[in-house]
CSV table of C-alpha atoms and ligand atoms in Angstrom, one decimal:
chain,number,residue,atom,x,y,z
L,1,MET,CA,0.1,0.0,-0.1
L,2,LYS,CA,1.2,3.4,-0.9
L,3,VAL,CA,0.9,6.0,2.1
L,4,LEU,CA,1.6,9.7,2.0
L,5,VAL,CA,2.4,11.1,5.3
L,6,ILE,CA,2.0,15.0,5.4
L,7,GLY,CA,3.7,16.7,8.3
L,8,GLY,CA,6.2,13.8,8.0
L,9,ASP,CA,9.1,15.8,9.4
L,10,GLY,CA,7.1,16.5,12.8
L,11,TYR,CA,6.9,14.8,16.0
L,12,CYS,CA,4.2,12.2,15.2
L,13,GLY,CA,4.7,12.3,11.5
L,14,TRP,CA,8.4,11.3,11.5
L,15,ALA,CA,7.7,8.5,13.9
L,16,THR,CA,4.6,7.2,11.8
L,17,ALA,CA,6.6,7.4,8.5
L,18,LEU,CA,9.3,5.2,9.8
L,19,HIS,CA,7.0,2.8,11.5
L,20,LEU,CA,4.8,2.4,8.2
L,21,SER,CA,8.1,2.0,6.2
L,22,ALA,CA,9.4,-0.6,8.5
L,23,ARG,CA,6.0,-2.6,8.4
L,24,GLY,CA,6.3,-2.6,4.5
L,25,TYR,CA,4.2,0.3,3.4
L,26,ASP,CA,5.5,2.4,0.5
L,27,VAL,CA,5.8,5.8,2.2
L,28,GLY,CA,6.1,9.4,0.8
L,29,ILE,CA,6.8,12.3,3.1
L,30,VAL,CA,5.4,15.7,2.4
L,31,ASP,CA,6.5,18.6,4.7
L,32,SER,CA,7.0,22.4,4.3
L,33,LEU,CA,9.5,22.4,7.1
L,34,VAL,CA,7.5,25.3,8.5
L,35,ARG,CA,7.6,24.0,12.0
L,36,ARG,CA,11.5,24.3,12.0
L,37,HIS,CA,11.0,27.9,10.7
L,38,TRP,CA,8.5,28.7,13.5
L,39,ASP,CA,11.0,27.3,16.1
L,40,GLN,CA,13.7,29.6,14.8
L,41,THR,CA,11.3,32.5,14.7
L,42,LEU,CA,10.3,31.9,18.4
L,43,GLY,CA,13.8,31.3,19.4
L,44,ILE,CA,13.1,27.8,20.6
L,45,ASP,CA,14.6,24.4,19.9
L,46,THR,CA,13.7,20.7,20.5
L,47,LEU,CA,15.5,19.1,23.4
L,48,THR,CA,16.8,16.3,21.2
L,49,PRO,CA,19.2,17.4,18.2
L,50,ILE,CA,17.2,16.5,15.3
L,51,ALA,CA,18.9,16.0,11.8
L,52,PRO,CA,17.9,17.9,8.8
L,53,ILE,CA,15.1,16.0,7.0
L,54,HIS,CA,17.3,14.9,3.9
L,55,LYS,CA,19.9,13.4,6.3
L,56,ARG,CA,17.2,11.6,8.2
L,57,VAL,CA,15.8,10.0,5.0
L,58,THR,CA,19.1,9.1,3.6
L,59,ARG,CA,20.1,7.4,6.9
L,60,TRP,CA,16.8,5.3,6.8
L,61,LYS,CA,17.6,4.2,3.4
L,62,GLU,CA,21.2,3.2,4.4
L,63,LEU,CA,19.9,1.2,7.4
L,64,THR,CA,16.9,-0.6,5.9
L,65,GLY,CA,17.2,-0.2,2.1
L,66,ARG,CA,13.8,1.4,2.1
L,67,GLU,CA,13.1,4.6,0.3
L,68,LEU,CA,11.0,7.5,1.7
L,69,GLU,CA,10.0,9.7,-1.2
L,70,LEU,CA,10.5,13.2,0.1
L,71,ARG,CA,8.5,16.2,-1.2
L,72,ILE,CA,9.2,19.7,0.5
L,73,GLY,CA,6.2,21.8,0.0
L,74,ASP,CA,3.2,23.6,1.6
L,75,ILE,CA,-0.2,21.9,1.2
L,76,THR,CA,-1.8,25.4,1.3
L,77,ASP,CA,-0.4,25.6,-2.2
L,78,TYR,CA,-3.1,23.8,-4.2
L,79,GLU,CA,-1.0,23.2,-7.4
L,80,PHE,CA,1.7,21.4,-5.4
L,81,THR,CA,-0.9,19.4,-3.3
L,82,ARG,CA,-2.7,18.3,-6.4
L,83,SER,CA,0.6,17.4,-8.2
L,84,VAL,CA,1.8,15.3,-5.4
L,85,LEU,CA,-1.2,13.4,-5.2
L,86,ALA,CA,-1.4,12.8,-8.8
L,87,GLU,CA,2.1,11.5,-9.0
L,88,PHE,CA,2.4,9.6,-5.9
L,89,LYS,CA,-1.0,7.9,-6.3
L,90,PRO,CA,-1.5,7.1,-2.5
L,91,ASP,CA,-4.0,4.6,-1.3
L,92,ALA,CA,-4.1,6.5,2.1
L,93,VAL,CA,-3.1,10.1,3.0
L,94,VAL,CA,-2.2,10.6,6.7
L,95,HIS,CA,-2.6,14.3,7.5
L,96,PHE,CA,-0.4,15.5,10.4
L,97,GLY,CA,0.6,18.8,8.6
L,98,GLU,CA,-0.9,21.6,10.8
L,99,GLN,CA,0.1,24.2,13.4
L,100,ARG,CA,-0.7,22.3,16.4
L,101,SER,CA,0.0,24.4,19.4
L,102,ALA,CA,-2.9,26.0,21.4
L,103,PRO,CA,-0.5,28.6,22.9
L,104,PHE,CA,0.8,29.6,19.4
L,105,SER,CA,-2.7,30.3,18.2
L,106,MET,CA,-3.4,32.5,21.2
L,107,VAL,CA,-0.3,34.7,20.9
L,108,ASP,CA,-2.2,37.4,19.0
L,109,ARG,CA,-4.4,38.0,16.0
L,110,ASN,CA,-1.7,37.2,13.5
L,111,HIS,CA,-1.0,33.8,15.2
L,112,ALA,CA,-4.6,32.9,15.3
L,113,VAL,CA,-5.1,33.8,11.6
L,114,LEU,CA,-1.9,32.0,10.6
L,115,THR,CA,-3.1,28.9,12.5
L,116,GLN,CA,-6.6,28.8,11.0
L,117,VAL,CA,-5.6,29.8,7.4
L,118,ASN,CA,-2.7,27.1,7.5
L,119,ASN,CA,-4.9,24.3,9.0
L,120,LEU,CA,-8.1,25.0,7.2
L,121,VAL,CA,-6.8,25.8,3.9
L,122,GLY,CA,-4.3,22.9,3.9
L,123,THR,CA,-7.1,20.4,4.8
L,124,LEU,CA,-9.5,21.9,2.2
L,125,ASN,CA,-6.9,21.6,-0.5
L,126,LEU,CA,-6.2,18.1,0.4
L,127,LEU,CA,-9.9,17.4,0.1
L,128,TYR,CA,-10.2,18.8,-3.3
L,129,ALA,CA,-7.0,17.0,-4.5
L,130,ILE,CA,-8.4,13.7,-3.3
L,131,HIS,CA,-11.6,14.4,-5.1
L,132,GLU,CA,-10.0,15.6,-8.2
L,133,VAL,CA,-6.9,13.3,-8.7
L,134,SER,CA,-6.9,10.6,-6.0
L,135,SER,CA,-10.6,9.2,-5.7
L,136,GLY,CA,-10.8,6.1,-3.6
L,137,CYS,CA,-7.9,7.4,-1.3
L,138,HIS,CA,-8.5,7.2,2.4
L,139,LEU,CA,-7.9,10.2,4.3
L,140,VAL,CA,-6.6,9.7,7.9
L,141,LYS,CA,-6.7,13.1,9.5
L,142,LEU,CA,-5.2,14.0,12.9
L,143,GLY,CA,-7.9,15.8,15.0
L,144,THR,CA,-7.9,16.2,18.7
L,145,MET,CA,-9.7,15.2,21.8
L,146,GLY,CA,-9.8,18.9,22.7
L,147,GLU,CA,-12.4,19.4,19.9
L,148,TYR,CA,-15.0,18.2,22.6
L,149,GLY,CA,-13.8,20.4,25.4
L,150,THR,CA,-14.7,19.2,28.9
L,151,PRO,CA,-18.6,18.9,28.8
L,152,ASN,CA,-20.5,17.7,31.9
L,153,ILE,CA,-21.5,14.5,30.2
L,154,ASP,CA,-19.4,11.4,28.9
L,155,ILE,CA,-17.7,12.1,25.6
L,156,GLU,CA,-18.6,9.6,22.8
L,157,GLU,CA,-16.7,8.8,19.7
L,158,GLY,CA,-17.6,11.6,17.3
L,159,TYR,CA,-21.3,11.2,17.5
L,160,LEU,CA,-24.1,11.4,20.0
L,161,THR,CA,-27.6,9.9,19.8
L,162,VAL,CA,-30.1,12.6,20.7
L,163,ARG,CA,-33.8,12.5,21.4
L,164,HIS,CA,-35.6,15.9,21.0
L,165,ASN,CA,-39.4,16.6,21.0
L,166,GLY,CA,-40.2,12.8,20.2
L,167,ARG,CA,-37.6,12.4,17.5
L,168,GLU,CA,-34.1,10.8,17.5
L,169,ASP,CA,-31.0,11.3,15.4
L,170,ARG,CA,-27.2,10.5,15.5
L,171,LEU,CA,-25.5,13.8,15.5
L,172,PRO,CA,-21.9,15.0,15.6
L,173,PHE,CA,-21.0,15.2,19.3
L,174,PRO,CA,-21.1,19.0,20.6
L,175,LYS,CA,-17.7,20.8,20.4
L,176,GLN,CA,-16.6,23.3,22.9
L,177,PRO,CA,-12.8,23.7,22.2
L,178,GLY,CA,-10.6,25.8,24.2
L,179,SER,CA,-8.2,27.7,21.8
L,180,PHE,CA,-8.2,29.0,18.3
L,181,TYR,CA,-5.9,26.0,17.3
L,182,HIS,CA,-8.5,23.6,18.8
L,183,LEU,CA,-11.1,25.4,16.9
L,184,SER,CA,-9.3,24.9,13.6
L,185,LYS,CA,-9.7,21.2,14.2
L,186,VAL,CA,-13.4,21.5,14.6
L,187,HIS,CA,-13.6,23.4,11.4
L,188,ASP,CA,-11.6,20.8,9.7
L,189,SER,CA,-13.8,18.0,11.0
L,190,HIS,CA,-16.9,19.8,9.5
L,191,ASN,CA,-15.3,20.4,6.2
L,192,ILE,CA,-14.2,16.7,5.9
L,193,HIS,CA,-17.7,15.4,7.1
L,194,PHE,CA,-19.3,17.5,4.3
L,195,ALA,CA,-16.7,16.4,1.6
L,196,CYS,CA,-17.5,12.7,2.5
L,197,LYS,CA,-21.1,13.4,2.0
L,198,ILE,CA,-21.0,15.3,-1.3
L,199,TRP,CA,-18.1,13.3,-3.0
L,200,GLU,CA,-18.3,9.9,-1.3
L,201,LEU,CA,-14.8,10.5,0.1
L,202,ARG,CA,-13.5,8.0,2.8
L,203,ALA,CA,-12.1,9.6,6.0
L,204,THR,CA,-11.1,8.7,9.4
L,205,ASP,CA,-10.7,11.6,12.0
L,206,LEU,CA,-8.3,10.6,14.8
L,207,ASN,CA,-9.3,12.6,17.9
L,208,GLN,CA,-6.0,12.3,19.4
L,209,GLY,CA,-5.1,13.0,23.1
L,210,VAL,CA,-1.9,14.5,24.4
L,211,VAL,CA,1.1,12.5,23.1
L,212,TYR,CA,4.1,11.7,25.3
L,213,GLY,CA,7.3,10.0,24.9
L,214,VAL,CA,10.1,10.1,22.3
L,215,ILE,CA,11.4,6.7,21.5
L,216,THR,CA,9.8,4.4,19.1
L,217,ASP,CA,11.4,1.1,17.7
L,218,GLU,CA,12.5,2.8,14.5
L,219,THR,CA,13.7,6.1,15.8
L,220,ALA,CA,15.8,4.4,18.3
L,221,ARG,CA,17.8,2.7,15.6
L,222,ASP,CA,20.3,5.6,15.1
L,223,GLU,CA,21.0,9.0,16.5
L,224,VAL,CA,20.4,10.6,13.2
L,225,LEU,CA,16.8,9.3,13.3
L,226,ILE,CA,16.1,10.8,16.7
L,227,ASN,CA,12.7,12.4,17.1
L,228,ARG,CA,12.0,15.9,18.3
L,229,LEU,CA,11.0,16.4,22.0
L,230,ASP,CA,9.5,19.8,22.8
L,231,TYR,CA,9.7,21.3,26.2
L,232,ASP,CA,9.0,25.0,25.7
L,233,GLU,CA,5.9,26.8,26.7
L,234,ILE,CA,4.6,27.0,23.1
L,235,PHE,CA,5.1,23.4,21.7
L,236,GLY,CA,6.0,21.5,24.8
L,237,THR,CA,3.1,19.4,26.0
L,238,ALA,CA,2.3,18.5,29.6
L,239,LEU,CA,4.2,15.3,30.5
L,240,ASN,CA,7.1,15.9,28.2
L,241,ARG,CA,7.6,19.2,29.7
L,242,PHE,CA,7.5,17.9,33.3
L,243,CYS,CA,10.0,15.3,32.5
L,244,VAL,CA,12.5,17.9,31.2
L,245,GLN,CA,11.8,20.3,34.1
L,246,ALA,CA,12.4,17.5,36.5
L,247,ALA,CA,15.9,16.8,34.7
L,248,ILE,CA,17.1,20.3,35.2
L,249,GLY,CA,15.7,20.9,38.8
L,250,HIS,CA,12.9,23.4,37.7
L,251,PRO,CA,9.6,23.1,39.8
L,252,LEU,CA,6.9,21.2,37.6
L,253,THR,CA,4.6,24.0,36.1
L,254,VAL,CA,1.1,22.7,37.0
L,255,TYR,CA,-1.2,25.4,35.7
L,256,GLY,CA,-3.8,26.3,38.4
L,257,LYS,CA,-5.3,23.6,40.6
L,258,GLY,CA,-4.1,20.8,38.1
L,259,GLY,CA,-7.6,19.1,38.0
L,260,GLN,CA,-7.6,19.5,34.3
L,261,THR,CA,-8.0,15.9,33.0
L,262,ARG,CA,-7.2,14.9,29.4
L,263,GLY,CA,-6.6,11.7,27.4
L,264,PHE,CA,-3.1,10.8,26.9
L,265,LEU,CA,-1.0,8.3,24.8
L,266,ASP,CA,2.5,7.0,24.2
L,267,ILE,CA,4.0,7.9,20.8
L,268,ARG,CA,4.3,4.2,20.3
L,269,ASP,CA,0.5,4.0,20.3
L,270,THR,CA,0.2,7.0,17.9
L,271,VAL,CA,2.0,4.9,15.3
L,272,ALA,CA,0.1,1.8,16.0
L,273,CYS,CA,-3.3,3.5,15.9
L,274,VAL,CA,-2.5,5.3,12.5
L,275,GLU,CA,-1.6,1.9,11.0
L,276,LEU,CA,-4.8,0.3,12.3
L,277,ALA,CA,-6.8,3.1,10.7
L,278,ILE,CA,-5.1,2.7,7.4
L,279,ALA,CA,-5.3,-1.1,7.4
L,280,ASN,CA,-9.2,-0.8,8.2
L,281,ALA,CA,-10.1,1.8,5.8
L,282,ALA,CA,-13.4,3.8,6.1
L,283,SER,CA,-16.0,3.0,3.4
L,284,PRO,CA,-16.7,5.5,0.5
L,285,GLY,CA,-18.8,8.3,2.0
L,286,GLU,CA,-18.1,7.3,5.6
L,287,PHE,CA,-16.7,10.0,8.1
L,288,ARG,CA,-15.4,7.9,10.9
L,289,VAL,CA,-14.3,9.3,14.3
L,290,PHE,CA,-11.9,7.5,16.7
L,291,ASN,CA,-10.9,8.8,20.0
L,292,GLN,CA,-7.2,8.1,20.0
L,293,PHE,CA,-5.9,8.0,23.5
L,294,THR,CA,-5.2,5.1,25.9
L,295,GLU,CA,-5.7,6.7,29.5
L,296,GLN,CA,-6.9,9.8,31.3
L,297,PHE,CA,-5.0,11.6,33.8
L,298,SER,CA,-5.3,15.0,35.6
L,299,VAL,CA,-2.2,17.3,35.1
L,300,LEU,CA,-1.6,17.1,38.9
L,301,ASP,CA,-1.5,13.1,38.6
L,302,LEU,CA,1.1,13.5,35.9
L,303,ALA,CA,3.1,15.9,38.1
L,304,LEU,CA,3.0,13.5,41.0
L,305,LYS,CA,4.1,10.6,38.9
L,306,VAL,CA,7.0,12.5,37.5
L,307,GLN,CA,8.0,13.6,41.0
L,308,GLN,CA,8.0,10.0,42.3
L,309,ALA,CA,9.9,8.6,39.2
L,310,GLY,CA,12.4,11.6,39.4
L,311,THR,CA,13.0,11.0,43.1
L,312,GLU,CA,13.8,7.3,42.3
L,313,LEU,CA,16.4,8.5,39.7
L,314,GLY,CA,18.0,10.7,42.4
L,315,LEU,CA,16.4,14.1,41.0
L,316,ASP,CA,15.0,16.8,43.4
L,317,VAL,CA,11.5,17.5,42.0
L,318,GLU,CA,9.1,20.2,43.3
L,319,ILE,CA,5.7,20.9,42.0
L,320,ASP,CA,4.5,24.5,41.7
L,321,HIS,CA,1.0,25.5,41.1
L,322,ILE,CA,1.4,28.7,38.9
L,323,GLU,CA,-1.3,31.0,37.7
L,324,ASN,CA,-3.2,29.4,34.9
L,325,PRO,CA,-2.4,31.3,31.5
L,326,ARG,CA,-5.4,29.5,30.0
L,327,VAL,CA,-9.1,29.9,30.3
L,328,GLU,CA,-10.2,26.3,31.1
L,329,LEU,CA,-11.9,24.3,33.9
L,330,GLU,CA,-9.6,23.3,36.5
L,331,GLU,CA,-12.0,20.8,38.1
L,332,HIS,CA,-14.5,18.9,36.0
L,333,HIS,CA,-16.2,15.6,34.8
L,334,TYR,CA,-14.3,13.8,32.2
L,335,GLN,CA,-15.1,10.4,30.8
L,336,ALA,CA,-14.3,9.8,27.3
L,337,THR,CA,-14.8,6.6,25.3
L,338,ASN,CA,-11.9,5.0,23.4
L,339,THR,CA,-13.2,1.6,22.2
L,340,GLU,CA,-13.1,1.6,18.4
L,341,LEU,CA,-9.2,1.4,18.1
L,342,ARG,CA,-9.1,-1.2,20.7
L,343,LYS,CA,-11.8,-3.2,18.7
L,344,LEU,CA,-9.3,-2.9,15.8
L,345,GLY,CA,-6.6,-4.5,17.9
L,346,LEU,CA,-4.8,-1.8,19.7
L,347,LYS,CA,-2.7,-3.1,22.5
L,348,PRO,CA,-2.0,0.1,24.6
L,349,HIS,CA,1.3,1.0,26.2
L,350,CYS,CA,0.1,2.3,29.6
L,351,LEU,CA,2.0,5.0,31.3
L,352,SER,CA,4.5,3.0,33.5
L,353,GLU,CA,7.5,3.6,35.8
L,354,ALA,CA,9.7,2.1,33.1
L,355,LEU,CA,8.4,4.6,30.5
L,356,LEU,CA,8.9,7.5,32.8
L,357,ASP,CA,12.3,6.3,33.9
L,358,SER,CA,13.3,6.1,30.2
L,359,LEU,CA,11.8,9.6,29.3
L,360,LEU,CA,13.4,11.2,32.4
L,361,ARG,CA,16.9,9.5,31.2
L,362,VAL,CA,16.6,11.0,27.7
L,363,ALA,CA,15.7,14.3,29.5
L,364,VAL,CA,18.9,14.1,31.7
L,365,GLN,CA,21.0,13.0,28.7
L,366,TYR,CA,20.2,16.2,26.9
L,367,ARG,CA,19.7,18.6,29.8
L,368,ASP,CA,22.6,20.7,28.7
L,369,ARG,CA,20.5,21.9,25.7
L,370,VAL,CA,17.7,23.2,27.7
L,371,ASP,CA,17.0,26.9,27.7
L,372,GLU,CA,15.4,27.8,31.0
L,373,ALA,CA,13.9,30.9,29.7
L,374,GLN,CA,11.6,28.8,27.5
L,375,ILE,CA,9.9,27.2,30.3
L,376,LEU,CA,7.5,29.6,32.1
L,377,PRO,CA,4.3,30.5,30.2
L,378,THR,CA,4.0,34.0,28.8
L,379,VAL,CA,1.2,33.4,26.4
L,380,ALA,CA,-2.2,34.4,28.2
L,381,TRP,CA,-5.7,33.5,26.9
L,382,ARG,CA,-7.3,36.7,28.5
L,383,ARG,CA,-4.7,39.3,27.3
K,1,NAD,P1,4.7,19.1,14.7
K,1,NAD,O1,4.6,20.5,14.7
K,1,NAD,O2,5.7,18.3,15.3
K,1,NAD,O3,4.6,18.5,13.2
K,1,NAD,C1,3.8,19.0,12.2
K,1,NAD,C2,4.5,19.0,10.8
K,1,NAD,O4,3.6,19.5,9.9
K,1,NAD,C3,5.7,19.9,11.0
K,1,NAD,O5,6.8,19.2,10.4
K,1,NAD,C4,5.2,21.1,9.9
K,1,NAD,O6,6.5,21.5,9.2
K,1,NAD,C5,4.3,20.4,9.1
K,1,NAD,N1,3.3,21.3,8.4
K,1,NAD,C6,2.7,22.2,9.1
K,1,NAD,N2,1.9,22.9,8.2
K,1,NAD,C7,2.2,22.5,7.0
K,1,NAD,C8,1.7,22.7,5.6
K,1,NAD,N3,0.8,23.8,5.4
K,1,NAD,N4,2.2,22.0,4.6
K,1,NAD,C9,3.0,21.1,4.8
K,1,NAD,N5,3.7,20.7,6.0
K,1,NAD,C10,3.1,21.4,7.1
K,1,NAD,O7,3.3,18.5,15.3
K,1,NAD,P2,2.9,17.0,15.8
K,1,NAD,O8,3.0,17.0,17.3
K,1,NAD,O9,3.7,15.9,15.1
K,1,NAD,O10,1.3,17.0,15.4
K,1,NAD,C11,1.0,16.4,14.3
K,1,NAD,C12,-0.6,16.4,14.1
K,1,NAD,O11,-1.2,15.6,15.2
K,1,NAD,C13,-1.1,17.8,14.2
K,1,NAD,O12,-2.2,17.9,13.4
K,1,NAD,C14,-1.7,17.8,15.7
K,1,NAD,O13,-2.7,18.7,15.8
K,1,NAD,C15,-2.1,16.5,16.0
K,1,NAD,N6,-1.9,16.2,17.5
K,1,NAD,C16,-0.8,16.2,18.1
K,1,NAD,C17,-0.7,15.9,19.5
K,1,NAD,C18,0.5,16.0,20.3
K,1,NAD,O14,0.6,15.8,21.5
K,1,NAD,N7,1.6,16.3,19.7
K,1,NAD,C19,-1.9,15.6,20.2
K,1,NAD,C20,-3.1,15.5,19.3
K,1,NAD,C21,-3.1,15.7,18.0
K,2,USQ,N1,-0.6,22.3,31.4
K,2,USQ,C1,0.0,22.5,32.6
K,2,USQ,N2,1.2,22.7,32.6
K,2,USQ,C2,2.1,22.8,31.6
K,2,USQ,C3,1.6,22.7,30.3
K,2,USQ,C4,0.3,22.3,30.2
K,2,USQ,O1,-0.8,22.4,33.6
K,2,USQ,O2,3.3,23.1,31.7
K,2,USQ,C5,-2.0,21.9,31.2
K,2,USQ,C6,-2.7,22.9,30.3
K,2,USQ,O3,-3.3,24.0,30.8
K,2,USQ,C7,-3.9,22.0,29.9
K,2,USQ,C8,-3.2,20.5,29.8
K,2,USQ,O4,-2.1,20.7,30.6
K,2,USQ,O5,-4.8,21.8,30.8
K,2,USQ,C9,-2.7,20.1,28.3
K,2,USQ,O6,-2.0,21.0,27.8
K,2,USQ,P1,-0.7,20.7,26.7
K,2,USQ,O7,-0.1,21.8,26.4
K,2,USQ,O8,-0.1,19.4,27.2
K,2,USQ,O9,-1.8,20.3,25.6
K,2,USQ,P2,-2.7,20.9,24.5
K,2,USQ,O10,-2.6,22.4,24.6
K,2,USQ,O11,-4.2,20.5,24.9
K,2,USQ,O12,-2.3,20.4,23.1
K,2,USQ,C10,-1.6,19.3,22.8
K,2,USQ,C11,-1.0,19.3,21.6
K,2,USQ,C12,-2.1,19.5,20.7
K,2,USQ,C13,-3.2,18.4,20.7
K,2,USQ,C14,-3.8,18.3,22.2
K,2,USQ,C15,-4.6,17.1,22.4
K,2,USQ,O13,-0.1,20.5,21.5
K,2,USQ,O14,-1.7,19.4,19.2
K,2,USQ,O15,-4.3,18.7,19.9
K,2,USQ,O16,-2.6,18.1,23.0
K,2,USQ,S1,-5.9,17.4,23.5
K,2,USQ,O17,-5.3,18.1,24.7
K,2,USQ,O18,-6.6,16.1,23.7
K,2,USQ,O19,-6.7,18.3,22.8
């Protein structure tokens, strides 16, 4: 099967491209490298020293004999997107290629507009390109659990059966996202759903939770293949940040009370879930939604786990409750369903002491690269 991984130079995309290639898929990577550019503009860097994409791809071929066809370009450019699909002729497109940080989208008007234009136009172009030159191709799109927000009812997988005035319907689950970035994912979902209806496209929206970890079987094969690990206030996510903070003796930055609960998953499960979605394609006209996370934790739960694992490694780990820069509930109901990917065969890696130990060791190994000025949040939602 031929699979095009858009955003294949990024955190989830690089790990997924290598995983699929190792599993025998014929993989192409599309990336504009804009994420590396944003890092430079913001003065931030990944903890781990990632190699340039050409060097990564060459090393993979040297090690495995497997080619990763590389196309550098921006999917908001329609001619580029259409020509890549027409030439590569993918059976599936996995779309990771978006601006994915909530704080980035909340910096100011420009960043909100950049996020929504990049994400919505890119996805819309992809829908048109599939329709025009790649019909039958299955779109596997990365959405987010944050599309649902934190409603006071259990969260279902994409749809909710509603009874109203004596009638019943299965409707998209209500969306109450918490940033202009998360909103871009909601708008994408609506566009994809509509395209499936009118053009009989087949699509899977993977509403992914917060990803943690850095090592997968393939990226561990050589230092040139190492994946990015973001720890800064803009692109760093909760557990990855806490591990890096623990490694340098910075108090863990729990925002507010820390009762904010989210779905989380190991990056090894990200790659497995994407493969399951590709191997079990949606039907023509079907807009399928899977909730892609394996466990739920509150932010404070995670900080306590990192504190315990850090202490066992001889680190001195303190927890701080700092003023929450975001507008979000800090204590709330959270019960989300995640059965569809398990039904397809997902065997989750649960958050374990071993995983925390290995993530903390990576953080300690590269701690000289940490810029402490990038840790405390400066982007505030209410500004
Ligand atoms: P990332 O920033 O590491 O990677 C995204 C990649 O997409 C980058 O290499 C970037 O250069 C590329 N890209 C962005 N816009 C592009 C465009 N217009 N054309 C071509 N390439 C473009 O992000 P990530 O953490 O790997 O996230 C990948 C996807 O998964 C995103 O859609 C994100 O919303 C989703 N997701 C991520 C997480 C997480 O915890 N990292 C959780 C849930 C969902
Ligand atoms: N948080 C802290 N301290 C920190 C960082 C975060 O308490 O130092 C809290 C946040 O306030 C929030 C929670 O942790 O309540 C999650 O924040 P995050 O930065 O780890 O994740 P988020 O902004 O939600 O975004 C990340 C990815 C995004 C993806 C999303 C999945 O960057 O691409 O869509 O996770 S989800 O959260 O399920 O929507």
